[in-house]
PDB file of C-alpha atoms in Angstrom:
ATOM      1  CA  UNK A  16     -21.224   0.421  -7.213  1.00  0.00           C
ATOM      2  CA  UNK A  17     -21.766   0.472  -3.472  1.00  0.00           C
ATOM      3  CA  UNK A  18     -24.694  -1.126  -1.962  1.00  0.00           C
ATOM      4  CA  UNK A  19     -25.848   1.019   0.776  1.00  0.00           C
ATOM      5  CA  UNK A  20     -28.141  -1.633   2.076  1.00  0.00           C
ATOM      6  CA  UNK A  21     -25.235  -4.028   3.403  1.00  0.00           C
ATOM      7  CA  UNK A  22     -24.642  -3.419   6.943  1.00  0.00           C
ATOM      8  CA  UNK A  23     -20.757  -2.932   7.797  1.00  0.00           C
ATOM      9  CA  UNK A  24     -19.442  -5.176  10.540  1.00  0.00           C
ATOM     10  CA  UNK A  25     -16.846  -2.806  12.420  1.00  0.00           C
ATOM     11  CA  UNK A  26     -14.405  -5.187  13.996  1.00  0.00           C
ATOM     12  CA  UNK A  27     -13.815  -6.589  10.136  1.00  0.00           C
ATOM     13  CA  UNK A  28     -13.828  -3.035   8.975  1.00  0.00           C
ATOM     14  CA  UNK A  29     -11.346  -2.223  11.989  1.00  0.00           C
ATOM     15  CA  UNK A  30      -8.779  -5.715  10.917  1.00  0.00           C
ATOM     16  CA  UNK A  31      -8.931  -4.455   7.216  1.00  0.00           C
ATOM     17  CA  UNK A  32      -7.775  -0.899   8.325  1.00  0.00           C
ATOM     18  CA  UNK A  33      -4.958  -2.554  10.832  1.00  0.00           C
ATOM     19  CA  UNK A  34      -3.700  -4.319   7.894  1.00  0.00           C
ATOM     20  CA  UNK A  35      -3.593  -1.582   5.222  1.00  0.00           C
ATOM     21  CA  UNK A  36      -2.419   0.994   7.582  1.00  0.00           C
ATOM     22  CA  UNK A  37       0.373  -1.608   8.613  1.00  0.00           C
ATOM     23  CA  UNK A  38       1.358  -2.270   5.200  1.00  0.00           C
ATOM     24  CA  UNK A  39       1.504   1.362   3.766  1.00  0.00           C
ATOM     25  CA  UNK A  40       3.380   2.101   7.018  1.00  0.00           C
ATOM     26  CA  UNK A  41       7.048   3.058   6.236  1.00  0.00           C
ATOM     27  CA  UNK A  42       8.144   1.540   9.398  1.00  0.00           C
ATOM     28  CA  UNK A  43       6.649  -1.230  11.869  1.00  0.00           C
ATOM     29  CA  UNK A  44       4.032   0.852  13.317  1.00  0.00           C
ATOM     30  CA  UNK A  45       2.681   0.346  17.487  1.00  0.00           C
ATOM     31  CA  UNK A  46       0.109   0.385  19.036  1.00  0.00           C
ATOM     32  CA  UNK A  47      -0.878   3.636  20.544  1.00  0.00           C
ATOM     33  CA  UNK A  48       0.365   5.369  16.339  1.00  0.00           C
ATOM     34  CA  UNK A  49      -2.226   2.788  14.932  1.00  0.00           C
ATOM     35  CA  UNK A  50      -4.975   3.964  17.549  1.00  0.00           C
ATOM     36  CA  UNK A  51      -4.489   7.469  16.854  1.00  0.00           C
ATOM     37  CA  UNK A  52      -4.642   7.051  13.349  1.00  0.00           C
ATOM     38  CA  UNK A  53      -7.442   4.762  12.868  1.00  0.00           C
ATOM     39  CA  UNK A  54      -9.317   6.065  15.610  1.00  0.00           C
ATOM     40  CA  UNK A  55      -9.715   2.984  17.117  1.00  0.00           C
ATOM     41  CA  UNK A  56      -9.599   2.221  21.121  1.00  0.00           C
ATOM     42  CA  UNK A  57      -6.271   1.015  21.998  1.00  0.00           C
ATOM     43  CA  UNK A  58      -7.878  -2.058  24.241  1.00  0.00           C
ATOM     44  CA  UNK A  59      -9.955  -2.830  20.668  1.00  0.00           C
ATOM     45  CA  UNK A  60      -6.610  -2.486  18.710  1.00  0.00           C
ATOM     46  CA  UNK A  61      -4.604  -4.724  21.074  1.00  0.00           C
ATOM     47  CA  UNK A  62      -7.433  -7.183  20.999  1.00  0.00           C
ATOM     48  CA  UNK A  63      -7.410  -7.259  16.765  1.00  0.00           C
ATOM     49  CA  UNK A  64      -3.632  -6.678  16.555  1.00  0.00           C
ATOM     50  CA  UNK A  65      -2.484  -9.743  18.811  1.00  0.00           C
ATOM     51  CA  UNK A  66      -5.317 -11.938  17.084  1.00  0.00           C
ATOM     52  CA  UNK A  67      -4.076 -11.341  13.566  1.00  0.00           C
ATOM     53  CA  UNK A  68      -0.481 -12.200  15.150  1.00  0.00           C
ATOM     54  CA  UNK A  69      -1.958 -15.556  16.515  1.00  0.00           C
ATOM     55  CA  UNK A  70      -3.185 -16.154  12.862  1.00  0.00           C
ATOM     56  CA  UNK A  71       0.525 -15.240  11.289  1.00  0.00           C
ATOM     57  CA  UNK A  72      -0.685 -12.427   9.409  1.00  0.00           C
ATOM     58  CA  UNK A  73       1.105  -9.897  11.800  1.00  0.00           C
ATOM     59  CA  UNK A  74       4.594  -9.890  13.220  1.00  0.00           C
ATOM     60  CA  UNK A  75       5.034  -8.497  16.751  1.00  0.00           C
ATOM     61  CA  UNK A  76       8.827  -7.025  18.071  1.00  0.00           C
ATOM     62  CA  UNK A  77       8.479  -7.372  21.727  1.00  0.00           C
ATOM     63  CA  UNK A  78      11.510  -5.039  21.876  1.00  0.00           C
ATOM     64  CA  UNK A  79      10.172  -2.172  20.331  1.00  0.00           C
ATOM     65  CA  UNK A  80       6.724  -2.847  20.960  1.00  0.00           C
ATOM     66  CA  UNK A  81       5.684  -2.771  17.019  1.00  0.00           C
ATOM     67  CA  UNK A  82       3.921  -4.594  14.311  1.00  0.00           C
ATOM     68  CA  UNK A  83       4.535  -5.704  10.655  1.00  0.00           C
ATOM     69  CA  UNK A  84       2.840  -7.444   8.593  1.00  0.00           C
ATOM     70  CA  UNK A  85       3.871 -11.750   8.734  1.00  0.00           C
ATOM     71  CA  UNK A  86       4.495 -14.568   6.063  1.00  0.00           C
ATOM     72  CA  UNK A  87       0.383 -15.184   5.851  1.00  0.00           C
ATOM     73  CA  UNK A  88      -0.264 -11.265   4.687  1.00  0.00           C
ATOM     74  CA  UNK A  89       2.405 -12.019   2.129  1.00  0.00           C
ATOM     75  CA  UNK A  90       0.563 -15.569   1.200  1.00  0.00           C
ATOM     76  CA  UNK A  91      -2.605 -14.341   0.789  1.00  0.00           C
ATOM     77  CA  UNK A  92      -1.414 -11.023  -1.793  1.00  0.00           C
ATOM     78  CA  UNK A  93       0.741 -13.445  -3.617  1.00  0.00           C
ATOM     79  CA  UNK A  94      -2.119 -15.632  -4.158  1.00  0.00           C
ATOM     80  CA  UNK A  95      -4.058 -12.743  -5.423  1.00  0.00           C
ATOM     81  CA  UNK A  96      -1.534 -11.901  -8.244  1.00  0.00           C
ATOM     82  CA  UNK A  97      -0.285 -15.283  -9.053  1.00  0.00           C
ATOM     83  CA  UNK A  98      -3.706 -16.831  -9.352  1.00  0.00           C
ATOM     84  CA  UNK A  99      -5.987 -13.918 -10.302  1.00  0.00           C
ATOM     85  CA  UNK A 100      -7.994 -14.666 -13.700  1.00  0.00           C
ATOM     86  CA  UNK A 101      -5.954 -17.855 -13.837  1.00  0.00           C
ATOM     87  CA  UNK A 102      -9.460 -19.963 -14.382  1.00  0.00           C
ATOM     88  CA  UNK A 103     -11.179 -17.929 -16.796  1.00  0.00           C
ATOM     89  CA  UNK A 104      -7.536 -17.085 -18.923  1.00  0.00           C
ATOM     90  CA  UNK A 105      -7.225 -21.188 -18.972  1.00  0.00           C
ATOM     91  CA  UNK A 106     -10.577 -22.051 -19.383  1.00  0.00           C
ATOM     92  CA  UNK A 107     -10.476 -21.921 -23.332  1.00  0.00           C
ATOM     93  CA  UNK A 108      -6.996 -23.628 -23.584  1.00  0.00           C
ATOM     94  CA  UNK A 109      -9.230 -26.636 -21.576  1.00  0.00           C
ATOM     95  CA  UNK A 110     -11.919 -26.713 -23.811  1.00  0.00           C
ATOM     96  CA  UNK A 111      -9.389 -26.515 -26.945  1.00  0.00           C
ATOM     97  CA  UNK A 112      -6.905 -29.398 -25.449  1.00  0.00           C
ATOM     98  CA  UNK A 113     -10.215 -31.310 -24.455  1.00  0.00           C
ATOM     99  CA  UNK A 114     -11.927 -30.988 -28.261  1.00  0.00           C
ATOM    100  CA  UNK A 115      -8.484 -31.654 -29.998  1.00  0.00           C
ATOM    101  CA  UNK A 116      -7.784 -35.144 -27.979  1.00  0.00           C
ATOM    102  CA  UNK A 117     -11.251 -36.159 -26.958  1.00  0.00           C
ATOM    103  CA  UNK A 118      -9.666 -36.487 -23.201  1.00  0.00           C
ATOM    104  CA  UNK A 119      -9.893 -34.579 -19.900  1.00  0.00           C
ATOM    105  CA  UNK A 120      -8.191 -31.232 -19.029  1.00  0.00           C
ATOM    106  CA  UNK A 121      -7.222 -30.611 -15.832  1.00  0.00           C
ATOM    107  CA  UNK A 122      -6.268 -26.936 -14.522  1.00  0.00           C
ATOM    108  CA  UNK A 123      -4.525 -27.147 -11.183  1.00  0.00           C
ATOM    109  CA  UNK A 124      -3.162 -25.054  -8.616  1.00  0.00           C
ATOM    110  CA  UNK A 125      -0.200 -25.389  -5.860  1.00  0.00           C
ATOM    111  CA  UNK A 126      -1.087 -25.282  -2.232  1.00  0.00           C
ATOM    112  CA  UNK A 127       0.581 -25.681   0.769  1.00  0.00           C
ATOM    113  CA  UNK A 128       2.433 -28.591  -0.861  1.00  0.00           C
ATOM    114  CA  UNK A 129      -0.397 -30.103  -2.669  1.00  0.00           C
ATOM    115  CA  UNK A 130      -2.070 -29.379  -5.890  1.00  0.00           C
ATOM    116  CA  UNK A 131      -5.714 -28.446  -5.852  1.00  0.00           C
ATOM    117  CA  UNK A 132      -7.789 -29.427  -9.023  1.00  0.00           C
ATOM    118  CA  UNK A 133      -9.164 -25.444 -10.197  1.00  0.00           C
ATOM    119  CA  UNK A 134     -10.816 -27.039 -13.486  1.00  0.00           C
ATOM    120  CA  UNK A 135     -11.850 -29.922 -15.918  1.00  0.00           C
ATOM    121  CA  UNK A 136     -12.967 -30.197 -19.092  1.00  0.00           C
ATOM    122  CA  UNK A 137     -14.335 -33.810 -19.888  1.00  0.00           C
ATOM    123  CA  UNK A 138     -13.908 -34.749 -23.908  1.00  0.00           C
ATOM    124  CA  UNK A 139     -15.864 -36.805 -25.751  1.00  0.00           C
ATOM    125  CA  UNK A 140     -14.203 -40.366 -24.210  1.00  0.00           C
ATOM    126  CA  UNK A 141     -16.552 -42.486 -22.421  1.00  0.00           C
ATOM    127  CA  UNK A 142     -14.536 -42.759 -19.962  1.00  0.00           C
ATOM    128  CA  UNK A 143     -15.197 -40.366 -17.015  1.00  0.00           C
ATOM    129  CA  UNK A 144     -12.807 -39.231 -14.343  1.00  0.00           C
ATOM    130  CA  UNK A 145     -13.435 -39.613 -10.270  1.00  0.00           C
ATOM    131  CA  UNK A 146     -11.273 -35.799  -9.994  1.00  0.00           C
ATOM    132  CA  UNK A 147     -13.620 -33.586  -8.518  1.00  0.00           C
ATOM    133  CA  UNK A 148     -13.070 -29.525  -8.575  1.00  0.00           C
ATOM    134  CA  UNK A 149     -11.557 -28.549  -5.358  1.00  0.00           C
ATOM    135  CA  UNK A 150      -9.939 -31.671  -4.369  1.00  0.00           C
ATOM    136  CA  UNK A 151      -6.318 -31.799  -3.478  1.00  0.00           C
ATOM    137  CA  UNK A 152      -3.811 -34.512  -4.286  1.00  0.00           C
ATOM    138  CA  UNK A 153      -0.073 -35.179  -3.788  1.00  0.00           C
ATOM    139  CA  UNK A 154       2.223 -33.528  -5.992  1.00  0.00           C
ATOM    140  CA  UNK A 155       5.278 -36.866  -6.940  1.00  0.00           C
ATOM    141  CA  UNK A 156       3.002 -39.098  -8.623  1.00  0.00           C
ATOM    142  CA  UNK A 157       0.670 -37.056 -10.501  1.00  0.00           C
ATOM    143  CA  UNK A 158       1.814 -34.992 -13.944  1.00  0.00           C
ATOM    144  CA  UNK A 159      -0.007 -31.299 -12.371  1.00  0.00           C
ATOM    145  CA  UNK A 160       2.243 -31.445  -9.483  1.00  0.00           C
ATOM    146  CA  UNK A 161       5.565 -32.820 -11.376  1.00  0.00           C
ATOM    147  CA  UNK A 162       5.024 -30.175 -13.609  1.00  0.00           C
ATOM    148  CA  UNK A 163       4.917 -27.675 -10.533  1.00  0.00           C
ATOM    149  CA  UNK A 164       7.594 -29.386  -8.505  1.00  0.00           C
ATOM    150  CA  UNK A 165      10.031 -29.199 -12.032  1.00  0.00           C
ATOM    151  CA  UNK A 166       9.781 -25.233 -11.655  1.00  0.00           C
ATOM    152  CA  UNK A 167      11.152 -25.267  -8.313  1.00  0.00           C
ATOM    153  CA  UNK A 168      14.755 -25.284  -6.534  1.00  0.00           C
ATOM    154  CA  UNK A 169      15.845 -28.452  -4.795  1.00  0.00           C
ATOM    155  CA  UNK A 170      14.945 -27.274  -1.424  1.00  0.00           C
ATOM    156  CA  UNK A 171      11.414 -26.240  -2.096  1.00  0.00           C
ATOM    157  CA  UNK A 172      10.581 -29.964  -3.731  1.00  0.00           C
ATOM    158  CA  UNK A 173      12.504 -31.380  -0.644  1.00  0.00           C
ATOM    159  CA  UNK A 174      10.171 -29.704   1.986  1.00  0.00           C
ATOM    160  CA  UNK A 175       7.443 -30.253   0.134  1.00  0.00           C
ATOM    161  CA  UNK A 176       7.853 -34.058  -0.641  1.00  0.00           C
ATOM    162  CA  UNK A 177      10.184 -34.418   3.076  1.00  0.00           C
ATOM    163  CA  UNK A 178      13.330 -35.714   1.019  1.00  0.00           C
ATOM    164  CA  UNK A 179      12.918 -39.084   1.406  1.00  0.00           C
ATOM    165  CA  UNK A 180      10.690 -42.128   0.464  1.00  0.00           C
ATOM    166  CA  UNK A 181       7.499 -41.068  -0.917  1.00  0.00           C
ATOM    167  CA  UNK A 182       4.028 -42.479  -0.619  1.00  0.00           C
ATOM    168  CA  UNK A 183       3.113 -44.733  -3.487  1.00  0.00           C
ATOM    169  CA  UNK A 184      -0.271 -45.522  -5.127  1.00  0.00           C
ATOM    170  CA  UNK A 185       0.941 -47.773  -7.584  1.00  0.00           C
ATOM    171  CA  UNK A 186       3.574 -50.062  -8.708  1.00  0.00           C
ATOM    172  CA  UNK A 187       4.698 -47.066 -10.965  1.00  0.00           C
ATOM    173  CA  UNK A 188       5.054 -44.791  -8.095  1.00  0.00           C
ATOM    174  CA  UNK A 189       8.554 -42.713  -7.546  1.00  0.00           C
ATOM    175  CA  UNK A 190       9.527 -44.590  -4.365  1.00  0.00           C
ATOM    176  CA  UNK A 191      11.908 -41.487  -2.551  1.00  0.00           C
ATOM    177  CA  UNK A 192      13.243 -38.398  -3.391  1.00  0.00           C
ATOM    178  CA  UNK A 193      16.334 -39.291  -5.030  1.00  0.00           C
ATOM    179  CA  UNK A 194      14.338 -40.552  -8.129  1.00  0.00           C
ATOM    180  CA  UNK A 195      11.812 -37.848  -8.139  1.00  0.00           C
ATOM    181  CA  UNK A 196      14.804 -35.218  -8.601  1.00  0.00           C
ATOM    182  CA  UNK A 197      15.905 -37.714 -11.461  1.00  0.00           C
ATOM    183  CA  UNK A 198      12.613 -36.983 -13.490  1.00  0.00           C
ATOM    184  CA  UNK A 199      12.552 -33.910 -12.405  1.00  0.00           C
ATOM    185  CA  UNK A 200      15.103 -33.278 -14.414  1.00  0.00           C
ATOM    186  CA  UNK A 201      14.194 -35.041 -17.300  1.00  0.00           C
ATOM    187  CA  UNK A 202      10.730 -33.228 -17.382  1.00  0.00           C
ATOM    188  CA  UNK A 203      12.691 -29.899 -17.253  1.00  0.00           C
ATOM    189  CA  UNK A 204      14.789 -31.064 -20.396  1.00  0.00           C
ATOM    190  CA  UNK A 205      11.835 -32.362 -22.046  1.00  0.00           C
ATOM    191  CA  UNK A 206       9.486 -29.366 -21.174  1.00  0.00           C
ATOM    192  CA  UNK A 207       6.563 -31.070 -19.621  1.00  0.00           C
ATOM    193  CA  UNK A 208       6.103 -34.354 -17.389  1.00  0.00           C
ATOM    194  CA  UNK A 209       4.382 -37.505 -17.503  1.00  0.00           C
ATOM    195  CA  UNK A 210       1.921 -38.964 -15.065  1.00  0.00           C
ATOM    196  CA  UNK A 211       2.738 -42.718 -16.421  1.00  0.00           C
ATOM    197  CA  UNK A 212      -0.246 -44.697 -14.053  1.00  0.00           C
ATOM    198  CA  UNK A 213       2.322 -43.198 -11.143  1.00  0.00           C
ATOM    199  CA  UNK A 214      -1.360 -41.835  -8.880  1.00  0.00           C
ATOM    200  CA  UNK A 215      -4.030 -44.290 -10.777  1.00  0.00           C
ATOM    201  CA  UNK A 216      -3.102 -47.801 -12.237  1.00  0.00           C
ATOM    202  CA  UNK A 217      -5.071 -46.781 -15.591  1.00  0.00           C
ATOM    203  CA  UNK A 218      -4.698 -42.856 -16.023  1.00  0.00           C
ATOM    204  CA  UNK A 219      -2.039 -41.682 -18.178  1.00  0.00           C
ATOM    205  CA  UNK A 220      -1.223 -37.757 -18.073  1.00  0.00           C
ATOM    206  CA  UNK A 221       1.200 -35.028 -19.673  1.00  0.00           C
ATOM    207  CA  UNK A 222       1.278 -31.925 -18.168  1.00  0.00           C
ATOM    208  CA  UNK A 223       3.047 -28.543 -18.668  1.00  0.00           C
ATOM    209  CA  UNK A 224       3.304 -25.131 -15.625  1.00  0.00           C
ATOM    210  CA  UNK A 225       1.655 -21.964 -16.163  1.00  0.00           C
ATOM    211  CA  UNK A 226       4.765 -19.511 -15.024  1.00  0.00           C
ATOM    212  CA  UNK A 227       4.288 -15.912 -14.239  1.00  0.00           C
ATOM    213  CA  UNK A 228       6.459 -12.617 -15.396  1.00  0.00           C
ATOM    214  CA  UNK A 229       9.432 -13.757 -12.369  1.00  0.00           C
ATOM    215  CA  UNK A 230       9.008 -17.950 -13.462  1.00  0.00           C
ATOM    216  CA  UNK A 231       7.212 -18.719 -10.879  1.00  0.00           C
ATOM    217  CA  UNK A 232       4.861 -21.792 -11.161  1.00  0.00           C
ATOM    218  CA  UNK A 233       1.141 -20.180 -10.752  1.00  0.00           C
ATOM    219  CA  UNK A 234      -0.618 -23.531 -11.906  1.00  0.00           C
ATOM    220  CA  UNK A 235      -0.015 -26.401 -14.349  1.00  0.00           C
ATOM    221  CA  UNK A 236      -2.111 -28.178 -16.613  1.00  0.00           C
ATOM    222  CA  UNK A 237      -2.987 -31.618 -18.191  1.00  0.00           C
ATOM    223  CA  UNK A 238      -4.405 -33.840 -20.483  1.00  0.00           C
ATOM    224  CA  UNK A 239      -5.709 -36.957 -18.838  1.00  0.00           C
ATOM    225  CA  UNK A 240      -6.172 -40.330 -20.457  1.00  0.00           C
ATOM    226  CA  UNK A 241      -6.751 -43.933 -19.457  1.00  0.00           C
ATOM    227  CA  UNK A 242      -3.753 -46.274 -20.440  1.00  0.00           C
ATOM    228  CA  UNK A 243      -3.657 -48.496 -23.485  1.00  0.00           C
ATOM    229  CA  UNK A 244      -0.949 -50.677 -24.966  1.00  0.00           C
ATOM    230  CA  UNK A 245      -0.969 -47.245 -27.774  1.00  0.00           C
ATOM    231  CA  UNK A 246      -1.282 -44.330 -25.318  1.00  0.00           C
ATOM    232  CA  UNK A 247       2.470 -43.745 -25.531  1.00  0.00           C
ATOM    233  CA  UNK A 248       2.024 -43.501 -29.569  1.00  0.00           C
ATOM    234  CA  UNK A 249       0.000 -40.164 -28.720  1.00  0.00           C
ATOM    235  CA  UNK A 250       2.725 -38.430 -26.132  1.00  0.00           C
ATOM    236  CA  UNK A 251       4.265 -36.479 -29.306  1.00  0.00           C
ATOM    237  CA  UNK A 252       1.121 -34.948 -30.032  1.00  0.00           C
ATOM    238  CA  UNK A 253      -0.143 -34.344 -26.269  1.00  0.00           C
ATOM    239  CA  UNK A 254       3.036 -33.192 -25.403  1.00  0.00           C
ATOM    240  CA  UNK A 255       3.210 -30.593 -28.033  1.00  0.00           C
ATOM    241  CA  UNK A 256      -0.541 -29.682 -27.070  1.00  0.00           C
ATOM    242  CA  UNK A 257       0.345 -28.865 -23.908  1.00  0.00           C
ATOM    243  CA  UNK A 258       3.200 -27.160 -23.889  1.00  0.00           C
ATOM    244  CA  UNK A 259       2.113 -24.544 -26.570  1.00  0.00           C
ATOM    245  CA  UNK A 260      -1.296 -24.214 -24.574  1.00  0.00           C
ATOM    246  CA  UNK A 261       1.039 -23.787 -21.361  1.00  0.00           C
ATOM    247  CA  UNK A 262       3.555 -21.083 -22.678  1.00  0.00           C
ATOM    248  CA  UNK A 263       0.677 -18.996 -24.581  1.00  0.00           C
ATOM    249  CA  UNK A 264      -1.585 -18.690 -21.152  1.00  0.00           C
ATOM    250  CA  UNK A 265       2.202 -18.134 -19.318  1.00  0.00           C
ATOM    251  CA  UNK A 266       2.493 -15.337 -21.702  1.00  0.00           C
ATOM    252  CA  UNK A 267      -0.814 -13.512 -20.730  1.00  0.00           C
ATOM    253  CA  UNK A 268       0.801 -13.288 -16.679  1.00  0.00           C
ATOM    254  CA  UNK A 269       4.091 -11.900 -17.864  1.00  0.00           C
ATOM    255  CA  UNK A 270       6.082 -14.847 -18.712  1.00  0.00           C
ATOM    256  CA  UNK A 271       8.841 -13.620 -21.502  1.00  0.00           C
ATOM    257  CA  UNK A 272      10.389 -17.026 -22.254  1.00  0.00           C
ATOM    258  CA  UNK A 273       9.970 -18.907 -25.555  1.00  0.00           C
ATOM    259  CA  UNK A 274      10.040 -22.288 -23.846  1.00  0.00           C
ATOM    260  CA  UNK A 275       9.039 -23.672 -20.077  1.00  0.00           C
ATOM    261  CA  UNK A 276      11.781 -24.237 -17.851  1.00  0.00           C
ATOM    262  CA  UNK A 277      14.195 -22.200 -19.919  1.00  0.00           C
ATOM    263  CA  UNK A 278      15.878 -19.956 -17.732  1.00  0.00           C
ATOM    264  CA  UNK A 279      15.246 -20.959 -14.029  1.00  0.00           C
ATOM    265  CA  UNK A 280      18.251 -22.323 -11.557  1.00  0.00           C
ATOM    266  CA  UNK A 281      17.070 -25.157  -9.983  1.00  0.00           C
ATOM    267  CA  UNK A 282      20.080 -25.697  -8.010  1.00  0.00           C
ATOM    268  CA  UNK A 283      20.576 -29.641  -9.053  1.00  0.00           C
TER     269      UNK A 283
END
């Protein structure tokens, strides 16, 4: 229901009519067409139009004088569909995988080369994580990001990760590229990866994607556990956790596969 109490601020009304005129346009649209249209001053339209081009949401053709919308337009709708009830379809695979193991569950998200923790679910182990929601970590030495970085081609995990040596935080770190793409490719035969002390000298992880209806990696998730001489006795029955958990909320966004990693070219 509209609240006619809120005040409208016109120059953000003005940007989010640029950009939906601009992307229901047929054809790149200029300047004096999008003034005519939207009724808004050509000096204020120049103004808003060059901004959003500053910002990468626009792309400007100084030949023909006309505007379409840029990579960050495309970054920010993709993020809408990709990640769009992601926290609150996930949240009760958390709570299940934490109840089931007594250990944390960790929902995470990919950004701009990182993962950024979405969720946690803390079980019934004394033991209590540092992870706060919201932070962001590296993606080659924790089992979220493996998991993400396993769901894309070669070339994506290479400008991600910069295709050679990697930093390490432990002795267990993958030291360079070369032997990330090796587990990489053991974690897509395997169906989810393993976070063994690689980011923390005493957390152990297994983690599976969440892919949506095209395969693409959306999020990942995890079940997080500090390291004892038996912690590897358990990966059978984490493993199979968290891959089930992974392909059922996969199959709420569209994803028509019967296992992870089943039908993507990674170009290895």
């Amino acid at each position: 229901m509209e609240n006619r109490n809120i005040k409208i601020n016109k120059t953000v009304a003005r940007v989010a009519d640029i950009l939906d005129y601009i992307a229901k346009s047929q054809k790149p649209a200029g300047l004096a067409e999008i003034s005519k249209e939207l009724k808004i001053p050509k000096s204020s339209a120049f103004d808003i139009i060059h901004t959003l081009a500053s910002k990468k949401m626009l792309i400007i053709n100084e030949e023909t004088k006309t505007f379409q919308l840029d990579v960050k337009s495309f970054e920010i709708g993709s993020a809408y569909l990709g990640r769009s009830h992601i926290h609150s379809a996930a949240r009760p695979y958390l709570k299940d995988l934490s109840l089931q193991t007594g250990e944390t569950a960790f929902l995470a998200v990919p950004n701009n080369g990182f993962l950024v923790y979405l969720d946690k679910v803390e079980g019934r182990s004394p033991t209590r994580t540092t992870c706060v929601i919201g932070d962001r970590n590296y993606m080659h030495c924790t089992g979220l990001g493996k998991a993400m970085l396993a769901s894309m081609p070669i070339e994506e995990v290479r400008m991600i990760t910069g295709g050679g040596k990697l930093q390490t935080h432990t002795a267990n770190t993958l030291p360079d590229f070369n032997s990330l793409i090796a587990d990489l490719e053991k974690i897509r035969e395997r169906g989810y990866s393993i976070d063994n002390c690689e980011d923390n000298d005493f957390v152990f992880c297994v983690a599976a994607p969440i892919l949506n209806h095209s395969g693409k990696c959306i999020a990942a998730i995890s079940i997080s556990t500090i390291y004892t001489p038996s912690t590897r006795e358990k990966e059978p029955f984490y493993s199979k956790l968290i891959t089930d958990a992974a392909l059922e909320i996969s199959h709420r966004f569209g994803y028509t596969e019967n296992l992870i990693y089943s039908v993507r070219s990674y170009n290895i």
